[in-house]
Short mmCIF file of C-alpha atoms in Angstrom, two decimals:
data_model
loop_
_atom_site.label_atom_id
_atom_site.label_comp_id
_atom_site.label_asym_id
_atom_site.label_seq_id
_atom_site.Cartn_x
_atom_site.Cartn_y
_atom_site.Cartn_z
CA PHE J 21 -15.74 -70.26 65.21
CA SER J 22 -14.89 -68.70 61.85
CA VAL J 23 -14.61 -72.07 60.13
CA ALA J 24 -17.95 -73.19 61.53
CA MET J 25 -19.64 -69.95 60.48
CA ILE J 26 -18.26 -70.19 56.95
CA GLY J 27 -19.47 -73.80 56.80
CA TYR J 28 -22.91 -72.73 58.00
CA VAL J 29 -23.20 -70.09 55.28
CA ALA J 30 -21.96 -72.60 52.69
CA GLY J 31 -24.60 -75.07 53.89
CA LEU J 32 -27.34 -72.46 53.51
CA ILE J 33 -26.17 -71.56 50.01
CA LEU J 34 -25.98 -75.24 49.05
CA CYS J 35 -29.49 -75.77 50.40
CA ASP J 36 -30.79 -72.90 48.27
CA ILE J 37 -29.01 -74.22 45.17
CA VAL J 38 -30.56 -77.66 45.63
CA LEU J 39 -33.97 -76.08 46.24
CA VAL J 40 -33.79 -74.14 42.98
CA ALA J 41 -32.37 -77.08 41.02
CA THR J 42 -34.90 -79.67 42.20
CA LYS J 43 -37.85 -77.31 42.77
CA MET J 44 -38.56 -79.31 45.93
CA GLY J 45 -38.02 -78.34 49.54
CA GLN J 46 -35.20 -80.12 51.31
CA PRO J 47 -34.36 -80.44 55.01
CA ALA J 48 -31.81 -77.67 55.58
CA LEU J 49 -29.91 -79.67 58.21
CA LEU J 50 -29.11 -82.27 55.55
CA TYR J 51 -26.73 -79.70 54.06
CA ILE J 52 -25.87 -77.48 57.04
CA VAL J 53 -24.64 -80.20 59.43
CA PRO J 54 -22.02 -81.71 57.10
CA CYS J 55 -20.90 -78.27 55.92
CA VAL J 56 -20.26 -77.24 59.53
CA LEU J 57 -18.88 -80.47 60.96
CA ILE J 58 -16.51 -81.53 58.19
CA PRO J 59 -14.41 -78.30 58.14
CA VAL J 60 -14.32 -78.15 61.96
CA LEU J 61 -13.16 -81.77 62.19
CA VAL J 62 -10.58 -81.32 59.41
CA LEU J 63 -9.20 -78.18 61.07
CA ALA J 64 -9.05 -79.85 64.49
CA ASN J 65 -7.27 -82.85 62.96
CA SER J 66 -4.74 -80.64 61.16
CA ARG J 67 -3.99 -78.83 64.44
CA GLY J 68 -3.74 -82.08 66.40
CA ASN J 69 -6.79 -81.27 68.54
CA LEU J 70 -9.25 -83.82 67.13
CA LYS J 71 -9.05 -86.18 70.10
CA SER J 72 -9.70 -83.44 72.67
CA LEU J 73 -12.48 -81.94 70.51
CA TRP J 74 -14.17 -85.31 70.18
CA SER J 75 -13.85 -86.22 73.87
CA GLY J 76 -14.66 -82.74 75.19
CA LYS J 77 -11.46 -82.77 77.26
CA GLY J 78 -10.68 -79.38 78.71
CA MET J 79 -14.21 -78.03 78.50
CA ASN J 80 -14.59 -77.68 82.30
CA GLU J 81 -11.22 -76.10 82.88
CA PRO J 82 -11.03 -72.39 83.76
CA PRO J 83 -9.83 -70.03 81.03
CA VAL J 84 -6.10 -69.48 80.81
CA PRO J 85 -5.00 -65.84 80.58
CA THR J 86 -2.74 -65.06 77.64
CA ASP J 87 -0.61 -62.47 79.44
CA GLY J 88 0.92 -64.95 81.90
CA SER J 89 -0.97 -63.73 84.97
CA ALA J 90 -3.21 -66.00 87.04
CA TYR J 91 -6.88 -65.61 87.88
CA ASN J 92 -8.08 -65.69 91.47
CA MET J 93 -10.62 -68.53 91.24
CA ASN J 94 -11.82 -68.05 94.85
CA ASN J 95 -14.18 -65.27 93.72
CA VAL J 96 -15.78 -67.21 90.86
CA SER J 97 -19.25 -68.57 91.57
CA ASN J 98 -19.39 -71.87 89.64
CA GLY J 99 -17.98 -70.20 86.53
CA ARG J 100 -21.31 -68.59 85.69
CA ASP J 101 -20.10 -65.02 85.77
CA SER J 102 -16.68 -64.47 84.22
CA SER J 103 -16.87 -60.73 84.90
CA ILE J 104 -16.05 -61.29 88.60
CA MET J 105 -12.74 -62.98 87.92
CA GLN J 106 -9.99 -61.07 89.66
CA ARG J 107 -6.33 -61.11 88.66
CA LYS J 108 -3.69 -61.73 91.31
#
């Protein structure tokens, strides 16, 4: 998330720089999209997660707790409300 947010801000700044330099309005997404996607893709590739990021693999899996305990998924209603997850 941090890398994408930094890229978004960089894209906005780049858009403003081009606007001042050319004195013509530009489509903001022309600068924002590459500034967000390129760092995210480079980071995912460096971590070895590019294939799963691109395919969306793992997006429908329940969250994995970091403390080693397991969630009781019987009380989860289609994953819409994570506040009702109960630990075993």
